[in-house]
mmCIF file of C-alpha atoms in Angstrom:
data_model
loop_
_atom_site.group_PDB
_atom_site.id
_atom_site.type_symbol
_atom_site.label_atom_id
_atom_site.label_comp_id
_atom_site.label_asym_id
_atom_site.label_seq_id
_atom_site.Cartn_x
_atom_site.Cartn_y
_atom_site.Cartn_z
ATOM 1 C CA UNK A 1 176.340 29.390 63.268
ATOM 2 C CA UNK A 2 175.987 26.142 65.596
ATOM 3 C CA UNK A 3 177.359 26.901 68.947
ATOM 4 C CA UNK A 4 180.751 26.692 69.332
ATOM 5 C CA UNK A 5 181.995 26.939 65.067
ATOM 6 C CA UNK A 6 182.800 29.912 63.159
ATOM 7 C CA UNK A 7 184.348 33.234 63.282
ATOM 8 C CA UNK A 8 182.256 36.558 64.540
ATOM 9 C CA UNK A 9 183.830 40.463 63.856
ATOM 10 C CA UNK A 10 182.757 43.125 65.939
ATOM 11 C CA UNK A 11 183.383 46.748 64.606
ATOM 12 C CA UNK A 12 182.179 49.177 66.693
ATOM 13 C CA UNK A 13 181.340 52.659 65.115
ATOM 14 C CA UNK A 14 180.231 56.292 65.574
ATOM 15 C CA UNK A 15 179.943 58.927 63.137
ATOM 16 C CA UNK A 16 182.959 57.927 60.455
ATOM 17 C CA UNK A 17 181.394 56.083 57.671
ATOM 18 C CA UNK A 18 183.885 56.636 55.174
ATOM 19 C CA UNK A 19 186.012 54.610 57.612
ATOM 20 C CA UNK A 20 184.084 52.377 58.553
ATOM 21 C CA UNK A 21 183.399 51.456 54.640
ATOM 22 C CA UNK A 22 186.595 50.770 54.021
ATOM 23 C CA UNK A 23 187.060 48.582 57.215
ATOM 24 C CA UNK A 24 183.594 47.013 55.745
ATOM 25 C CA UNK A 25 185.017 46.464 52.260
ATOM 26 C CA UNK A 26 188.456 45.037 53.930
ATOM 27 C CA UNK A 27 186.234 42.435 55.777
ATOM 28 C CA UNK A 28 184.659 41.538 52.099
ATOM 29 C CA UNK A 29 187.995 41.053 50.049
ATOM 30 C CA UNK A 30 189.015 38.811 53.492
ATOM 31 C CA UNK A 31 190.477 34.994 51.949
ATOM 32 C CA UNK A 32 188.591 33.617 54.791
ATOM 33 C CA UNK A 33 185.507 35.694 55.307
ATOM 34 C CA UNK A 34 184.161 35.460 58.456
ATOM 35 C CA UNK A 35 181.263 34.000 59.695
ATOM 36 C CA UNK A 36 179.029 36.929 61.299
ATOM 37 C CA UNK A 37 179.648 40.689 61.518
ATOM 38 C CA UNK A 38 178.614 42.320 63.876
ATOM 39 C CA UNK A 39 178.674 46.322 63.276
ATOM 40 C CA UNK A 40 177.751 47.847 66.830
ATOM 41 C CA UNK A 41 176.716 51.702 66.024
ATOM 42 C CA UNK A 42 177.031 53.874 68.611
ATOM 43 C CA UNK A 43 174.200 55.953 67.657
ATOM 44 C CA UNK A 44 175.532 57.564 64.211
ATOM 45 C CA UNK A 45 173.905 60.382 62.795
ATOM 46 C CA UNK A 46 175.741 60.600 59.808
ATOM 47 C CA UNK A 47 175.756 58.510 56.690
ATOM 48 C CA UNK A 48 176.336 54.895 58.733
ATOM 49 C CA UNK A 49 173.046 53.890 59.362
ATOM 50 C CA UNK A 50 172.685 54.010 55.485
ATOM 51 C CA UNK A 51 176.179 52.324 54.241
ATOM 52 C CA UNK A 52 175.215 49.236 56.751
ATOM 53 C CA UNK A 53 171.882 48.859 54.925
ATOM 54 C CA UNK A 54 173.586 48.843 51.281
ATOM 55 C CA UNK A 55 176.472 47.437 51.879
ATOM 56 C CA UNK A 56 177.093 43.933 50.182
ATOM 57 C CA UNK A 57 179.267 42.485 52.928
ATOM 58 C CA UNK A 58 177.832 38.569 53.443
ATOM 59 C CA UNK A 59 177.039 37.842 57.109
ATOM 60 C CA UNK A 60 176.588 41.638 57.984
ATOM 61 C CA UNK A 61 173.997 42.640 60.829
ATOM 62 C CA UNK A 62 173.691 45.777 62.764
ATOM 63 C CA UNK A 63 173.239 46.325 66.056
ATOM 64 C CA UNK A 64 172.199 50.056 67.406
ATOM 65 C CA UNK A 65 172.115 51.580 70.597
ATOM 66 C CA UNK A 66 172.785 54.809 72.720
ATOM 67 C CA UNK A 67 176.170 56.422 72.572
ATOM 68 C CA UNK A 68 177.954 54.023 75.183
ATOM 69 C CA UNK A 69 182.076 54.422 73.749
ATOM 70 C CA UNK A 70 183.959 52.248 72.164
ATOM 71 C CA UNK A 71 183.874 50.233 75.342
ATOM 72 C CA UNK A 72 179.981 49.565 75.497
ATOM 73 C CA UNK A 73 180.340 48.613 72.005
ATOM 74 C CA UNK A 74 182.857 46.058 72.592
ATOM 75 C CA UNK A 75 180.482 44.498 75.707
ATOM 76 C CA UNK A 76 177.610 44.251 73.712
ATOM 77 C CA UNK A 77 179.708 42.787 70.075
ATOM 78 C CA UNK A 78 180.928 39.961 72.534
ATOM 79 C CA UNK A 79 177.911 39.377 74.154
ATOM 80 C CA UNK A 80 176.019 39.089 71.088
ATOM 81 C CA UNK A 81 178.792 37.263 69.447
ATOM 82 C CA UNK A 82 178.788 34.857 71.984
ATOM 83 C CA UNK A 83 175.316 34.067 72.137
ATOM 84 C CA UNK A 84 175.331 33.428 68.248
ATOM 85 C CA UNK A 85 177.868 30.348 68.974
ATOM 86 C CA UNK A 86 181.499 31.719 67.585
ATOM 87 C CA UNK A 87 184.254 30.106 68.661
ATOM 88 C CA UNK A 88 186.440 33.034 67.965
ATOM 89 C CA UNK A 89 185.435 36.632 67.860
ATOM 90 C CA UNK A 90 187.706 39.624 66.002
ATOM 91 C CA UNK A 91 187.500 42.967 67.539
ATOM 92 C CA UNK A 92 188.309 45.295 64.887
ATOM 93 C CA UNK A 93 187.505 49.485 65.213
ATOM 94 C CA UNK A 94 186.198 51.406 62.776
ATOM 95 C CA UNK A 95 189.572 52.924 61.621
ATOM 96 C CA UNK A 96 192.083 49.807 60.515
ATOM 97 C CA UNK A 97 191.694 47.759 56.996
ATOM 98 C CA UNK A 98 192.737 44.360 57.611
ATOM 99 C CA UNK A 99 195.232 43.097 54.896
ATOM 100 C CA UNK A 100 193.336 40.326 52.277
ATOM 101 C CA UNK A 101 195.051 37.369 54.257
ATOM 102 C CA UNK A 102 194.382 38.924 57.513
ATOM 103 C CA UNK A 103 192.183 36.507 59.259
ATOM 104 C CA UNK A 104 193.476 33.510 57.639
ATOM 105 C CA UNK A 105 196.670 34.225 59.051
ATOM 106 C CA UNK A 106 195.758 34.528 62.581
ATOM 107 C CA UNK A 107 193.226 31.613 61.821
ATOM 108 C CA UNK A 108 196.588 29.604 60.957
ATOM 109 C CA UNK A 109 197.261 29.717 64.990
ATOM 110 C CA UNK A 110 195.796 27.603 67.564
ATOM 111 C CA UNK A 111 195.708 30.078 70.044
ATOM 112 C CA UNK A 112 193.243 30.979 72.471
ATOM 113 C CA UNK A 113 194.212 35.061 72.369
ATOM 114 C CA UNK A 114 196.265 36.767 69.509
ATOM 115 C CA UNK A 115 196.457 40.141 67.286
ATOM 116 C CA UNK A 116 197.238 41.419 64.238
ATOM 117 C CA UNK A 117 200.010 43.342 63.419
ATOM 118 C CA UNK A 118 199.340 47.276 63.011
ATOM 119 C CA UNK A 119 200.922 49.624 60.420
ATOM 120 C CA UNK A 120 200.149 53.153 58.859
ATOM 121 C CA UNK A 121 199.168 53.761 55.305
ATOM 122 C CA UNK A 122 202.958 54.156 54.572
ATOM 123 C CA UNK A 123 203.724 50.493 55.351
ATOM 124 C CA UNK A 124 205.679 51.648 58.691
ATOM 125 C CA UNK A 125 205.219 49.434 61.731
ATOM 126 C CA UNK A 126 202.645 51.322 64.263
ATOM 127 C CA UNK A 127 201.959 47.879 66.526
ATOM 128 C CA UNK A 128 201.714 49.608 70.187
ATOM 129 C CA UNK A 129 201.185 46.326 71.626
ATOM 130 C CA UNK A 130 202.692 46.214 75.269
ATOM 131 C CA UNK A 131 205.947 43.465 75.290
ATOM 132 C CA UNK A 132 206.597 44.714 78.599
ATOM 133 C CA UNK A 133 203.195 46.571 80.611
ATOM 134 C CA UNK A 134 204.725 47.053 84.039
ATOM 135 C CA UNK A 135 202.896 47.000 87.151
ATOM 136 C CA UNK A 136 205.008 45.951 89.586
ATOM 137 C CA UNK A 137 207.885 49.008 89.998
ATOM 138 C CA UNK A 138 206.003 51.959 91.598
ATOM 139 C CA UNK A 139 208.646 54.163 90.402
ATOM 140 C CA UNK A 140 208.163 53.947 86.163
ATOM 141 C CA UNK A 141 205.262 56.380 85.781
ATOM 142 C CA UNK A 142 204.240 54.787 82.348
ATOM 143 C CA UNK A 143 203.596 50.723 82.413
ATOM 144 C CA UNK A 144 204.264 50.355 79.129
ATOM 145 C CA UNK A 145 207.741 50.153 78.609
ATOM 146 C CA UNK A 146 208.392 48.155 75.841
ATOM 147 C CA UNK A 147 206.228 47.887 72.440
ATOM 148 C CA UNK A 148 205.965 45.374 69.417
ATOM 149 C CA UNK A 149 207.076 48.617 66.895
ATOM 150 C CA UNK A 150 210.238 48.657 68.965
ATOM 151 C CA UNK A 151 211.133 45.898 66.787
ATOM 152 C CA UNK A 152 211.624 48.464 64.172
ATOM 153 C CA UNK A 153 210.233 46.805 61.472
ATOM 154 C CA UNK A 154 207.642 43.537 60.458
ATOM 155 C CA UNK A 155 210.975 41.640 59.043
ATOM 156 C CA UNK A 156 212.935 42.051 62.588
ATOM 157 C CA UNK A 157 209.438 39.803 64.617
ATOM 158 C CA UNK A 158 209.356 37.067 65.275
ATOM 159 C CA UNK A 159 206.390 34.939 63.564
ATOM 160 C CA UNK A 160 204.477 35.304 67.050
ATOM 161 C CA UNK A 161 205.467 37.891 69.211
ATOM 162 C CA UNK A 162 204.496 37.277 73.441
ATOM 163 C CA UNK A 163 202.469 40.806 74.348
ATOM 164 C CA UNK A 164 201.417 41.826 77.749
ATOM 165 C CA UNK A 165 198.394 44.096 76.632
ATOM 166 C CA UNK A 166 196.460 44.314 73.226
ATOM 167 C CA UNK A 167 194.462 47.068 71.369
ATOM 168 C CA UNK A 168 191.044 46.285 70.065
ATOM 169 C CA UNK A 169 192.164 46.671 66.874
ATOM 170 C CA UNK A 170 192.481 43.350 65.008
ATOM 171 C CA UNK A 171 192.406 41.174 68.181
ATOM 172 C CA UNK A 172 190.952 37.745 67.972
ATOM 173 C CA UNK A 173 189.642 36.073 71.226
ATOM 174 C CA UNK A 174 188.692 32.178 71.758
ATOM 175 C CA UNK A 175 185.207 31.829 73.593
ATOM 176 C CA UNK A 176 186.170 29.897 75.823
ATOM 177 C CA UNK A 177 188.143 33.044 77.203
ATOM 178 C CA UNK A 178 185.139 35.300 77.068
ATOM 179 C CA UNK A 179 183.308 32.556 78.988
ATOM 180 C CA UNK A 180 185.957 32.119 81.936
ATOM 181 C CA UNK A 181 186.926 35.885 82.354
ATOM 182 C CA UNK A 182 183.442 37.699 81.428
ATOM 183 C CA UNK A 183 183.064 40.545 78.706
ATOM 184 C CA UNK A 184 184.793 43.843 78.015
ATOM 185 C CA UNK A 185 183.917 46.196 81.175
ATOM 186 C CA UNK A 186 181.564 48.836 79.371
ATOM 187 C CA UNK A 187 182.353 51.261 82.618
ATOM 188 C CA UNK A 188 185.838 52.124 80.600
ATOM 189 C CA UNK A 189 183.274 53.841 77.521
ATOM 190 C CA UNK A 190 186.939 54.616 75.825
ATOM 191 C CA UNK A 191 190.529 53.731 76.515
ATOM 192 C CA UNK A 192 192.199 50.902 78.334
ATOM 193 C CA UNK A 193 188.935 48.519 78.291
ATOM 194 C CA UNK A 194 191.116 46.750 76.226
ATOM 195 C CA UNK A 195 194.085 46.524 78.439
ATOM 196 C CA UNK A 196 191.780 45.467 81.580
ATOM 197 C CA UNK A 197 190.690 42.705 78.913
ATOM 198 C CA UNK A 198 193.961 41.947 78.194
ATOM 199 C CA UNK A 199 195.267 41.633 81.611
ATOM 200 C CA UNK A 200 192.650 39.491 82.986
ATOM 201 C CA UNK A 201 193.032 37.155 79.966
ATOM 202 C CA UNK A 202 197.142 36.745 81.385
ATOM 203 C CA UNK A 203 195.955 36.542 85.232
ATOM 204 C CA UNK A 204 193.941 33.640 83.829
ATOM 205 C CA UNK A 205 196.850 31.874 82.884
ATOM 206 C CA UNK A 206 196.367 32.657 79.061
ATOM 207 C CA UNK A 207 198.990 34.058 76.765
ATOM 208 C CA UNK A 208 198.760 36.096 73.944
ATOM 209 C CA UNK A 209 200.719 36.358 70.823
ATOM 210 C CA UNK A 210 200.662 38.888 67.748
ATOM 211 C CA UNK A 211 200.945 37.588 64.764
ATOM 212 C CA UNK A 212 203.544 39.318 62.243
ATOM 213 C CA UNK A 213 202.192 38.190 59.072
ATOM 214 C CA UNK A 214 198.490 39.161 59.615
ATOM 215 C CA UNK A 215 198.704 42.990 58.771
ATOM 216 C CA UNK A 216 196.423 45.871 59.453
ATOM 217 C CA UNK A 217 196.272 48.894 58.375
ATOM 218 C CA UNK A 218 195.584 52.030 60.271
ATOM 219 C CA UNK A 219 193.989 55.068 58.608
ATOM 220 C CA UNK A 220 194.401 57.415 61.547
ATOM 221 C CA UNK A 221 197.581 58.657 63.644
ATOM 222 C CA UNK A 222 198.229 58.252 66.868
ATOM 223 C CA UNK A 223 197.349 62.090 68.419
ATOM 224 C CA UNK A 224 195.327 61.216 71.257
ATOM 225 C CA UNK A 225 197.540 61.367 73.730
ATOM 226 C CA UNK A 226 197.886 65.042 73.351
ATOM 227 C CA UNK A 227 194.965 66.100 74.280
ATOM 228 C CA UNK A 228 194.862 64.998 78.386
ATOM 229 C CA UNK A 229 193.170 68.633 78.651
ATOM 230 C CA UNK A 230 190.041 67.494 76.660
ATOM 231 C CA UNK A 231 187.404 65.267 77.432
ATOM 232 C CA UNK A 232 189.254 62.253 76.357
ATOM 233 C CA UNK A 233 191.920 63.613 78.607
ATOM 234 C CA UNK A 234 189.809 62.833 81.595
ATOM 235 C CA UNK A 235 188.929 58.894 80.386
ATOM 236 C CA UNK A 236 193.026 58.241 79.601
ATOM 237 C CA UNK A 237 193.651 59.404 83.426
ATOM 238 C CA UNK A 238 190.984 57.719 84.829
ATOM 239 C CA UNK A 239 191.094 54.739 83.109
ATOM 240 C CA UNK A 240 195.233 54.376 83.727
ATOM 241 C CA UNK A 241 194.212 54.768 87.232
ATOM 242 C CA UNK A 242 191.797 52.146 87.041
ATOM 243 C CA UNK A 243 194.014 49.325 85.779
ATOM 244 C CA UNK A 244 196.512 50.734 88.834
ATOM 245 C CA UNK A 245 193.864 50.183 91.562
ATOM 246 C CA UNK A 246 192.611 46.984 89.867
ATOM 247 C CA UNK A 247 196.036 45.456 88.902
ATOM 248 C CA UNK A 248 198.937 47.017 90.641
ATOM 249 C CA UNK A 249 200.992 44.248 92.360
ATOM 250 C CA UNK A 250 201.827 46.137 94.942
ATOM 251 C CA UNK A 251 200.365 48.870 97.482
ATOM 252 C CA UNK A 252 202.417 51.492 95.960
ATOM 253 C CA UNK A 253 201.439 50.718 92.799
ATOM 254 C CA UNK A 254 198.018 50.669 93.668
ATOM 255 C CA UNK A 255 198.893 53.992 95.159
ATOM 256 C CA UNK A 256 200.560 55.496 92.079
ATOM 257 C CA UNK A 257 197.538 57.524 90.900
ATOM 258 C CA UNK A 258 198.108 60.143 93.498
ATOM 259 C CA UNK A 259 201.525 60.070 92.780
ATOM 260 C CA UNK A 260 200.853 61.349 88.990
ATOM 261 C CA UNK A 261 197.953 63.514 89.870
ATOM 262 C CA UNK A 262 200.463 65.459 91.787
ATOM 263 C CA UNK A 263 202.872 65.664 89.131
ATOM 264 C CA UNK A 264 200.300 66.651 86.716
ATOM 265 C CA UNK A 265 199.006 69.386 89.059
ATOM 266 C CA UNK A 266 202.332 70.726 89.717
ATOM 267 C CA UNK A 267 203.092 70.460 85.890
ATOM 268 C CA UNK A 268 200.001 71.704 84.602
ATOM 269 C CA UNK A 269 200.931 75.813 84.652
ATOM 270 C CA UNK A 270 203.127 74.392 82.175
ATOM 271 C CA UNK A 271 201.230 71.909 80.095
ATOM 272 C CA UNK A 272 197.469 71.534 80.104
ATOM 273 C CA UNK A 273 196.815 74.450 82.791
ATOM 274 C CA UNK A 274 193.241 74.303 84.399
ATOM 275 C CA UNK A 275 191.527 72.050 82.774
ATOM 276 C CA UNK A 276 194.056 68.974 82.336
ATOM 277 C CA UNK A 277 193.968 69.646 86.493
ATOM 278 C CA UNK A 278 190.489 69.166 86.792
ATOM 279 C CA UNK A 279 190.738 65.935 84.365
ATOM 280 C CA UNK A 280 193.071 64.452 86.570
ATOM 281 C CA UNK A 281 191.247 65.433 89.764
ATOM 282 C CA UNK A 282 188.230 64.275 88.860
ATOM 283 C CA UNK A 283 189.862 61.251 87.159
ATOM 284 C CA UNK A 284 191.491 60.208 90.389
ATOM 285 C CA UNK A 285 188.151 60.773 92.302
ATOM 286 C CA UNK A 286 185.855 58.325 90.287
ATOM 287 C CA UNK A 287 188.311 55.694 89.927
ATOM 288 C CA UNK A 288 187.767 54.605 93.056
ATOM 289 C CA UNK A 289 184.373 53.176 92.120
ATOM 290 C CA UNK A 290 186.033 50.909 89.580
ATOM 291 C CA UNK A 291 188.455 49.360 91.714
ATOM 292 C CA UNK A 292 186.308 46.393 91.142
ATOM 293 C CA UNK A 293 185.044 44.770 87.801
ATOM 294 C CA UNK A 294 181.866 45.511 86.582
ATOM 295 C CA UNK A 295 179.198 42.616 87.325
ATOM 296 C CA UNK A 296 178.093 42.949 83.823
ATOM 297 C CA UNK A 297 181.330 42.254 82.675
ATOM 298 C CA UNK A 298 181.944 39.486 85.023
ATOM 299 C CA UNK A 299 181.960 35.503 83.972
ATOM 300 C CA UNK A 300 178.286 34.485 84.006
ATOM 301 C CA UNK A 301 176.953 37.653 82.866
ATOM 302 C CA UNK A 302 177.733 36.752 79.233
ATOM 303 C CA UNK A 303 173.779 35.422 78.527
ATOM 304 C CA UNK A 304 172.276 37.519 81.556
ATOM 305 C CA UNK A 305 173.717 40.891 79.527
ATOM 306 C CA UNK A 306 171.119 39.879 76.523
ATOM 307 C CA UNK A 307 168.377 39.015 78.717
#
């Protein structure tokens, strides 16, 4: 690609190749293929490695590195998308299936940030998009109180839909974004790098709108939220506290992680005992070093990061 034209995907991966070949062979049947993908593999060691050297997909290239989340994934997709010259660039994970008409619905908008439009394999609406991500009231314990499946079904949106936050799941980004707000911070590795993304896109005076009629398909269900007493448990609270300290628009909103650790410890005889108390602990502890934005995430880092 020249600077500037064409369209670049980034799927990141680890370890679910029959996923991600069916995400591969949903990018192949696409009525407007794109112009580059970029498949950033976390470090597989299953079958991956060998599906991205077989597979037929035109424009395919691999990139491989260490194990850094689905958040170091996204960092270094954009940066290398970037420095091949897209204008746009599609973040896609490795367990959606973008309908046929997918991209060339989105592509139909001349918008600098917009999604797709999630469902599950049974055709119900699954879009978790934020219409409402509040950070202003320090009493709602949960910022996202209003989502695009709220509408109830794809009939009852609205062609484009105004969303405060965005999954990197089918979410297409101008360059010209990347370039004045910086890349995805990799310091998330999973969960809400894509809302910190999101909400620094909106700070920067851009809007973003989903798009009803480009569909995706998730293969998985939404379970991870049940398990804040796992590992991933102690990435959701520290990462929600992150976005807090970074974003809150006022002190006690800033100050609202100590407010839920509480409540978890007082709740967790009942819930997720010992260890979803030493998640949140912990979680509350090292989000203090990511009040601020990571400098290789910030604006100007986007050619230094390949360097």
């Amino acid at each position: 690609m020249s600077a500037g034209t064409g369209v670049a995907v980034v799927v990141v991966t680890y370890n679910r190749v029959e996923l991600l070949e069916r995400v591969l062979d949903g990018l192949a049947a696409q009525t407007r293929p794109a112009d580059l993908v970029l498949v950033v593999d976390n470090g597989s060691t299953d079958a991956t490695p060998a599906l991205l050297d077989r597979h037929p997909l035109a424009g395919l290239r691999t990139i491989t590195q260490a194990n850094l989340g689905g958040a170091g994934g996204f960092h270094r997709g954009v940066a290398e998308a970037m420095a091949a010259g897209a204008a746009r660039i599609w973040l896609i994970d490795d367990d959606v299936v973008p309908a046929p008409d997918c991209l060339a619905q989105l592509l139909a908008h001349d918008e600098p940030c917009l999604i797709s439009v999630r469902e599950d394999l049974t055709g119900a609406l699954v879009e978790k998009a934020a219409t409402r991500f509040d950070l202003r009231r320090p009493w709602v314990i949960k910022p996202k109180t209003g989502m695009v499946e709220d509408a109830g079904s794809r009939a009852a949106l609205a062609p484009l839909t105004p969303v405060e936050n965005v999954a990197f799941e089918g979410f297409l980004v101008h360059r010209d974004v990347v370039a004045r707000i910086g890349l995805p911070d990799p310091a998330f590795f999973i969960f809400y790098d894509d809302v910190d993304y999101a909400l620094r896109a909106r700070r920067a005076g851009y809007r973003i709108r989903a798009v009803r009629d480009a569909v995706l398909v998730r293969q998985l269900d939404f379970d991870q939220q049940h398990d804040l007493a796992g590992w991933k448990g102690y990435y959701m609270y520290r990462n929600l506290f992150v976005v807090h300290r970074r974003y809150g628009e006022n002190v006690l909103v800033r100050l609202k992680p100590w407010l839920i650790t509480l409540a978890v410890l007082l709740l967790a005889p009942l819930r997720g005992g010992r260890a979803e108390a030493r998640n949140v602990v912990r979680a509350l502890r090292d989000s203090a070093a990511l009040r601020e934005l990571t400098p290789a995430a910030r604006p100007g880092a986007v050619v230094a990061d390949l360097s």
